[in-house]
Amino acid sequence: MAAFSAWFWNERFWLPHNVTWADLADPAPGVEYPKARHLLSALPLALGIFAVRIFFERFVARPCAYMLRIQAEMGRRAQPNTVLEKVFTSITKCPDSRHLDGLSKQLDWEVRKVQRWFRHRRNQDKPSTLTKFCESMWRFTFYLCIFIYGLRFLWQSPWMWDTRHCWYNYPYQVLSPGLYYFYVTELAFYWSLVFSQFTDIKRKDFLIMFIHHLATVGLISFSYVNNMVRVGTLVMFVHDSSDFLLEAAKLANYARYQRLCDSVFVVFSGIFFGTRLIIFPFWILHTTLFESWEIVGPYPSWWLFNGLLLVLQVLHIIWSCLIARIAYKAIVRGKVSKDDRSDIESSSEEEAEPVKDKAKPLARCSPKGENGTNGHFSSGAWVQDHW
């Protein structure tokens, strides 16, 4: 373990030339630099945030949902059937024509009845609008609060107005209480998302978002350990500036205020484009690539840090193209596109289909057994992109 620790914390990787960990010992009583052990405090705080979330969703978000007449839908439950349940859990949640015909003969049921059973069974696992509303209201509240805190903190910070202050006297930059709280709270929130993802609404992008949250935790921790916290606060603030608007648009969608939903989404899109395609590359990347090179000079972790930020910028461009399509539909067609990650299938459409189509599998089913109407905005999977 000692050999591994010495290799992992190699000063030549983490720190600029001629700087050692001993140089970053506390300069005076009550004054200190960021240290890796500080990050451990984010874990109990993450559990606290998770507990606050449970309380908030039950005693704040749920009453708000009831005021907006959002109720938990009581859909039909599939009748117990061991044969179909075994197929559903171990083979496929959305059987094709071959499976439907076979099951129809085995159970002496009409194909239509087998289709209906699978639809009802899938819907049992889908979250209600009430559940999604409560989850989005919690995220909206946190994102808005952390954005306001970040704005208040950075407004008084010199590197907000002159990014060269991110690198003056680096890495001997003292850790202020406000900066510490900002960093640890963001880190704890993403740890809480890692924990809560196993109890949250299950979506098709579960694995992608799980990796995303872990990557976010890693990048925040990485920038804290080598004291790139000043520029790190700028990166977090730029991303926080639009997240709460996305959640606000979701809330309007769940409450069925479609015009408000579309309007907020268009505003969100404009801010997203401005922060990710203008401010981030021409303000953040400019200081991390050029100003830091001029003032500090490159070193191994500097190359890794900037490489990751450049990858993030590529993702910004991809996400912006996808969101632009949705915003275009909101403006031209008058309705924001919906996400297919956690929807509930409509029974009226399928039951209205003519009997001659009874041999068809559900058209809304994807190869992975998911379906495709309503739920969160399709941008929701793309724009939760904190680094």
Coordinates of C-alpha atoms in Angstrom, one line a residue:
M1 CA 0.0 0.0 0.0
A2 CA 2.8 2.4 0.8
A3 CA 4.4 1.8 -2.7
F4 CA 1.0 2.3 -4.3
S5 CA 0.4 5.5 -2.4
A6 CA 3.8 6.9 -3.3
W7 CA 3.2 6.1 -7.0
F8 CA -0.4 7.5 -7.0
W9 CA 0.6 10.8 -5.2
N10 CA 3.7 11.3 -7.3
E11 CA 4.5 15.0 -7.0
R12 CA 5.8 15.2 -10.5
F13 CA 2.4 14.3 -11.8
W14 CA 0.1 16.4 -9.5
L15 CA 2.1 19.5 -8.9
P16 CA 4.1 22.1 -11.0
H17 CA 7.8 21.8 -11.2
N18 CA 9.8 22.5 -8.0
V19 CA 6.7 22.2 -5.8
T20 CA 6.3 19.4 -3.3
W21 CA 3.5 18.2 -1.0
A22 CA 5.5 19.5 1.9
D23 CA 5.4 23.0 0.4
L24 CA 1.6 22.8 0.6
A25 CA 1.5 22.2 4.4
D26 CA -0.6 24.6 6.3
P27 CA 1.1 28.0 6.1
A28 CA -0.3 29.4 9.4
P29 CA -2.8 28.4 12.1
G30 CA -6.3 28.6 10.8
V31 CA -5.1 28.9 7.2
E32 CA -4.8 25.9 4.8
Y33 CA -4.6 24.7 1.2
P34 CA -7.0 22.1 -0.3
K35 CA -6.1 18.5 0.8
A36 CA -7.4 15.2 -0.3
R37 CA -8.7 14.3 3.2
H38 CA -11.1 17.2 3.0
L39 CA -13.1 15.3 0.3
L40 CA -14.0 12.6 2.8
S41 CA -16.4 15.1 4.4
A42 CA -18.5 15.0 1.3
L43 CA -19.6 11.4 2.0
P44 CA -21.6 11.9 5.2
L45 CA -22.9 15.2 3.7
A46 CA -24.1 13.2 0.7
L47 CA -26.1 10.9 3.0
G48 CA -27.5 14.0 4.7
I49 CA -28.5 15.5 1.3
F50 CA -30.2 12.2 0.4
A51 CA -32.1 12.3 3.7
V52 CA -33.2 15.9 3.1
R53 CA -34.3 14.9 -0.4
I54 CA -36.6 12.2 1.0
F55 CA -38.1 14.6 3.4
F56 CA -38.4 17.3 0.8
E57 CA -40.1 15.1 -1.8
R58 CA -42.6 13.7 0.8
F59 CA -43.5 16.9 2.7
V60 CA -42.9 19.7 0.2
A61 CA -42.9 18.5 -3.4
R62 CA -45.9 16.1 -3.0
P63 CA -48.2 18.7 -1.5
C64 CA -47.2 21.1 -4.2
A65 CA -48.1 18.4 -6.8
Y66 CA -51.5 17.9 -5.2
M67 CA -52.1 21.6 -5.3
L68 CA -51.5 21.4 -9.1
R69 CA -53.8 18.4 -9.3
I70 CA -51.1 16.0 -10.1
Q71 CA -52.1 12.6 -8.8
A72 CA -50.4 9.2 -8.8
E73 CA -52.0 7.3 -11.7
M74 CA -53.6 4.0 -10.8
G75 CA -53.1 2.0 -13.9
R76 CA -54.3 -1.5 -14.5
R77 CA -52.2 -4.2 -13.0
A78 CA -51.5 -7.4 -15.0
Q79 CA -53.2 -10.4 -13.7
P80 CA -50.9 -13.0 -12.1
N81 CA -49.5 -15.5 -14.6
T82 CA -46.4 -17.5 -13.9
V83 CA -45.7 -18.3 -17.5
L84 CA -45.9 -14.8 -18.8
E85 CA -44.0 -13.5 -15.7
K86 CA -41.1 -15.8 -16.4
V87 CA -40.9 -14.6 -20.0
F88 CA -41.2 -11.0 -18.9
T89 CA -38.4 -11.3 -16.3
S90 CA -36.0 -13.6 -18.0
I91 CA -36.5 -13.4 -21.8
T92 CA -38.1 -10.2 -23.1
K93 CA -40.4 -7.4 -21.8
C94 CA -41.6 -6.7 -25.4
P95 CA -42.2 -10.0 -27.2
D96 CA -42.2 -10.1 -31.0
S97 CA -44.7 -11.9 -33.3
R98 CA -43.0 -15.3 -32.8
H99 CA -43.1 -15.1 -29.0
L100 CA -46.7 -13.8 -29.0
D101 CA -47.9 -16.6 -31.2
G102 CA -46.2 -19.2 -29.1
L103 CA -47.5 -17.8 -25.8
S104 CA -51.0 -17.5 -27.3
K105 CA -51.1 -21.2 -28.2
Q106 CA -49.5 -22.2 -24.9
L107 CA -52.0 -20.3 -22.8
D108 CA -54.9 -20.6 -25.2
W109 CA -55.2 -16.9 -25.2
E110 CA -55.8 -14.5 -28.0
V111 CA -52.7 -12.7 -29.2
R112 CA -54.4 -9.5 -28.3
K113 CA -54.8 -10.6 -24.7
V114 CA -51.1 -11.5 -24.4
Q115 CA -50.1 -8.1 -25.8
R116 CA -52.4 -6.4 -23.3
W117 CA -50.9 -8.4 -20.4
F118 CA -47.3 -7.4 -21.4
R119 CA -48.4 -3.7 -21.7
H120 CA -50.0 -3.7 -18.3
R121 CA -47.0 -5.5 -16.8
R122 CA -44.5 -3.0 -18.3
N123 CA -46.6 -0.1 -17.0
Q124 CA -46.5 -1.5 -13.4
D125 CA -42.7 -0.7 -13.4
K126 CA -43.2 2.8 -14.8
P127 CA -43.1 5.8 -12.5
S128 CA -46.1 8.0 -12.1
T129 CA -46.2 11.7 -13.1
L130 CA -46.4 12.5 -9.3
T131 CA -43.1 10.6 -8.7
K132 CA -41.4 12.4 -11.6
F133 CA -42.7 15.8 -10.5
C134 CA -41.3 15.3 -6.9
E135 CA -37.9 14.2 -8.3
S136 CA -37.7 17.2 -10.6
M137 CA -38.8 19.7 -7.9
W138 CA -36.0 18.5 -5.6
R139 CA -33.4 18.9 -8.4
F140 CA -34.9 22.3 -9.3
T141 CA -34.6 23.4 -5.7
F142 CA -31.0 22.2 -5.3
Y143 CA -29.8 23.6 -8.6
L144 CA -31.4 27.0 -8.0
C145 CA -29.9 27.2 -4.5
I146 CA -26.4 26.2 -5.5
F147 CA -26.6 28.6 -8.5
I148 CA -27.6 31.5 -6.2
Y149 CA -24.8 30.6 -3.7
G150 CA -22.3 30.3 -6.5
L151 CA -23.3 33.6 -7.9
R152 CA -23.1 35.3 -4.5
F153 CA -19.7 33.8 -3.8
L154 CA -18.1 34.4 -7.2
W155 CA -19.5 38.0 -7.4
Q156 CA -17.0 38.8 -4.5
S157 CA -14.1 36.8 -6.0
P158 CA -11.5 38.5 -8.1
W159 CA -11.1 35.6 -10.5
M160 CA -14.8 36.0 -11.6
W161 CA -13.8 39.3 -13.2
D162 CA -10.2 38.6 -14.1
T163 CA -9.5 34.9 -14.7
R164 CA -5.7 35.4 -14.5
H165 CA -6.3 35.4 -10.7
C166 CA -6.9 31.7 -11.0
W167 CA -3.2 31.3 -11.6
Y168 CA -1.5 34.0 -9.7
N169 CA 0.6 32.5 -6.9
Y170 CA -0.6 29.0 -7.9
P171 CA -0.6 26.5 -6.2
Y172 CA -0.1 28.6 -3.0
Q173 CA -3.7 29.8 -3.0
V174 CA -5.4 29.7 0.4
L175 CA -8.7 27.8 0.7
S176 CA -11.5 30.1 1.9
P177 CA -14.5 28.8 3.8
G178 CA -16.9 29.9 1.0
L179 CA -14.9 28.1 -1.6
Y180 CA -14.7 25.0 0.5
Y181 CA -18.5 24.9 1.1
F182 CA -19.2 25.4 -2.6
Y183 CA -16.9 22.6 -3.6
V184 CA -17.9 20.1 -1.0
T185 CA -21.6 20.7 -1.4
E186 CA -21.4 20.1 -5.2
L187 CA -19.3 17.0 -4.6
A188 CA -21.7 15.7 -2.0
F189 CA -24.7 16.3 -4.3
Y190 CA -23.2 14.2 -7.0
W191 CA -22.3 11.5 -4.5
S192 CA -25.9 11.5 -3.4
L193 CA -27.0 11.1 -7.1
V194 CA -24.7 8.0 -7.3
F195 CA -26.5 6.6 -4.2
S196 CA -30.0 7.6 -5.2
Q197 CA -29.8 6.4 -8.8
F198 CA -30.5 2.9 -7.5
T199 CA -33.8 4.0 -5.9
D200 CA -34.7 6.8 -8.5
I201 CA -36.9 6.4 -11.6
K202 CA -35.3 3.7 -13.7
R203 CA -34.4 4.9 -17.2
K204 CA -32.7 3.5 -20.3
D205 CA -29.7 5.7 -19.7
F206 CA -29.1 4.3 -16.2
L207 CA -25.6 3.1 -17.0
I208 CA -24.6 6.3 -18.9
M209 CA -25.8 8.6 -16.1
F210 CA -24.1 6.4 -13.5
I211 CA -20.8 6.7 -15.3
H212 CA -21.5 10.4 -15.8
H213 CA -22.0 11.0 -12.0
L214 CA -18.8 9.0 -11.2
A215 CA -16.9 11.0 -13.8
T216 CA -18.2 14.2 -12.3
V217 CA -17.2 13.1 -8.8
G218 CA -13.7 12.3 -10.2
L219 CA -13.2 15.6 -11.9
I220 CA -14.4 17.7 -9.0
S221 CA -12.1 15.7 -6.7
F222 CA -9.2 15.9 -9.2
S223 CA -9.3 19.7 -9.4
Y224 CA -9.6 20.0 -5.6
V225 CA -6.6 17.9 -4.9
N226 CA -4.2 19.9 -7.1
N227 CA -5.8 23.2 -6.0
M228 CA -7.4 24.2 -9.3
V229 CA -10.4 25.2 -7.2
R230 CA -10.7 28.7 -8.5
V231 CA -11.2 27.8 -12.1
G232 CA -13.2 24.8 -10.8
T233 CA -15.7 27.1 -9.3
L234 CA -16.1 28.9 -12.6
V235 CA -16.7 25.6 -14.4
M236 CA -19.3 24.5 -11.9
F237 CA -21.1 27.9 -12.0
V238 CA -21.3 27.9 -15.8
H239 CA -23.0 24.5 -15.7
D240 CA -25.3 25.4 -12.8
S241 CA -26.6 28.4 -14.7
S242 CA -29.0 26.4 -16.9
D243 CA -29.7 23.2 -15.0
F244 CA -32.5 24.7 -12.8
L245 CA -34.3 26.0 -15.9
L246 CA -34.4 22.5 -17.4
E247 CA -36.0 21.2 -14.2
A248 CA -38.4 24.1 -14.2
A249 CA -39.5 23.2 -17.7
K250 CA -40.0 19.6 -16.6
L251 CA -42.2 20.8 -13.7
A252 CA -44.4 22.8 -16.1
N253 CA -44.6 19.8 -18.4
Y254 CA -45.8 17.5 -15.6
A255 CA -48.3 20.2 -14.4
R256 CA -49.6 20.4 -18.1
Y257 CA -48.7 24.0 -18.5
Q258 CA -47.5 23.5 -22.1
R259 CA -47.0 27.1 -23.1
L260 CA -45.0 27.8 -19.9
C261 CA -43.0 24.6 -20.5
D262 CA -42.1 25.5 -24.1
S263 CA -41.2 29.1 -23.1
V264 CA -38.9 28.0 -20.2
F265 CA -37.4 25.3 -22.4
V266 CA -36.5 27.9 -25.1
V267 CA -35.0 30.2 -22.4
F268 CA -33.0 27.2 -21.1
S269 CA -31.8 26.4 -24.6
G270 CA -30.5 30.0 -25.1
I271 CA -28.7 30.0 -21.8
F272 CA -27.3 26.5 -22.5
F273 CA -25.9 27.6 -25.9
G274 CA -24.5 30.8 -24.5
T275 CA -22.7 29.1 -21.5
R276 CA -21.5 25.9 -23.3
L277 CA -20.7 27.3 -26.8
I278 CA -19.5 30.8 -25.9
I279 CA -18.6 31.3 -22.3
F280 CA -17.0 27.9 -21.6
P281 CA -14.7 27.8 -24.6
F282 CA -13.8 31.5 -24.8
W283 CA -13.6 32.2 -21.1
I284 CA -12.9 28.9 -19.2
L285 CA -10.8 27.1 -21.8
H286 CA -9.0 30.3 -22.7
T287 CA -7.8 30.7 -19.1
T288 CA -6.9 27.0 -18.5
L289 CA -5.0 26.6 -21.8
F290 CA -3.4 30.0 -22.4
E291 CA -3.3 32.1 -19.3
S292 CA -2.2 29.2 -17.1
W293 CA 0.5 28.3 -19.6
E294 CA 1.8 31.8 -19.5
I295 CA 1.7 32.2 -15.7
V296 CA 2.3 28.7 -14.4
G297 CA 3.4 26.5 -17.3
P298 CA 2.4 23.0 -18.2
Y299 CA 2.9 19.8 -16.1
P300 CA 1.4 16.3 -16.3
S301 CA -1.9 16.9 -14.4
W302 CA -2.3 20.2 -16.3
W303 CA -2.4 18.2 -19.5
L304 CA -4.9 15.7 -18.2
F305 CA -7.1 18.5 -16.7
N306 CA -7.2 20.4 -20.0
G307 CA -7.7 17.2 -22.0
L308 CA -10.8 16.4 -20.0
L309 CA -12.2 19.9 -20.4
L310 CA -11.7 19.7 -24.2
V311 CA -13.6 16.4 -24.2
L312 CA -16.3 18.1 -22.2
Q313 CA -16.5 20.9 -24.8
V314 CA -17.0 18.3 -27.6
L315 CA -19.9 16.9 -25.6
H316 CA -21.3 20.4 -25.2
I317 CA -21.4 20.7 -29.0
I318 CA -23.1 17.4 -29.4
W319 CA -25.7 18.1 -26.7
S320 CA -26.3 21.6 -28.2
C321 CA -27.2 20.1 -31.6
L322 CA -29.6 17.7 -30.0
I323 CA -31.2 20.5 -27.8
A324 CA -31.4 22.8 -30.8
R325 CA -33.6 20.2 -32.6
I326 CA -36.0 20.1 -29.6
A327 CA -36.1 23.9 -29.2
Y328 CA -36.8 24.2 -32.9
K329 CA -39.9 21.9 -32.5
A330 CA -41.0 24.0 -29.5
I331 CA -40.9 27.2 -31.5
V332 CA -42.2 25.9 -34.9
R333 CA -44.5 23.1 -33.9
G334 CA -45.6 24.5 -30.6
K335 CA -44.6 21.6 -28.4
V336 CA -41.4 20.3 -26.8
S337 CA -40.4 16.8 -27.6
K338 CA -40.7 14.3 -24.9
D339 CA -38.2 11.8 -23.5
D340 CA -38.6 8.1 -23.9
R341 CA -36.5 7.1 -20.9
S342 CA -39.3 6.6 -18.3
D343 CA -42.7 6.7 -19.9
I344 CA -46.0 5.0 -19.5
E345 CA -47.6 3.4 -22.5
S346 CA -51.0 4.6 -23.6
S347 CA -53.6 1.9 -23.5
S348 CA -56.3 3.8 -25.5
E349 CA -54.2 3.9 -28.7
E350 CA -53.4 0.2 -28.7
E351 CA -56.8 -0.9 -27.8
A352 CA -58.2 1.2 -30.6
E353 CA -56.1 -0.7 -33.2
P354 CA -58.0 -3.0 -35.5
V355 CA -58.1 -6.7 -34.6
K356 CA -56.3 -7.5 -37.9
D357 CA -53.1 -6.1 -36.4
K358 CA -53.3 -8.5 -33.4
A359 CA -50.2 -10.4 -34.5
K360 CA -48.0 -7.4 -34.4
P361 CA -45.8 -6.6 -31.4
L362 CA -46.2 -3.2 -29.8
A363 CA -44.8 -0.7 -32.3
R364 CA -43.6 1.5 -29.4
C365 CA -41.3 -1.1 -28.1
S366 CA -37.6 -0.8 -28.7
P367 CA -35.2 -3.7 -29.1
K368 CA -34.3 -3.3 -25.5
G369 CA -37.9 -3.6 -24.3
E370 CA -38.5 0.1 -23.7
N371 CA -41.2 2.3 -25.2
G372 CA -41.4 5.8 -26.5
T373 CA -44.0 8.3 -25.4
N374 CA -44.0 11.0 -22.7
G375 CA -41.8 11.2 -19.6
H376 CA -39.0 13.7 -19.2
F377 CA -37.7 16.0 -21.9
S378 CA -35.4 14.2 -24.3
S379 CA -32.8 16.8 -23.5
G380 CA -32.8 15.6 -19.9
A381 CA -30.4 12.8 -20.6
W382 CA -27.9 15.1 -22.4
V383 CA -27.7 18.2 -20.4
Q384 CA -26.9 17.0 -17.0
D385 CA -23.3 17.5 -17.9
H386 CA -21.5 18.8 -14.9
W387 CA -17.9 17.9 -15.2

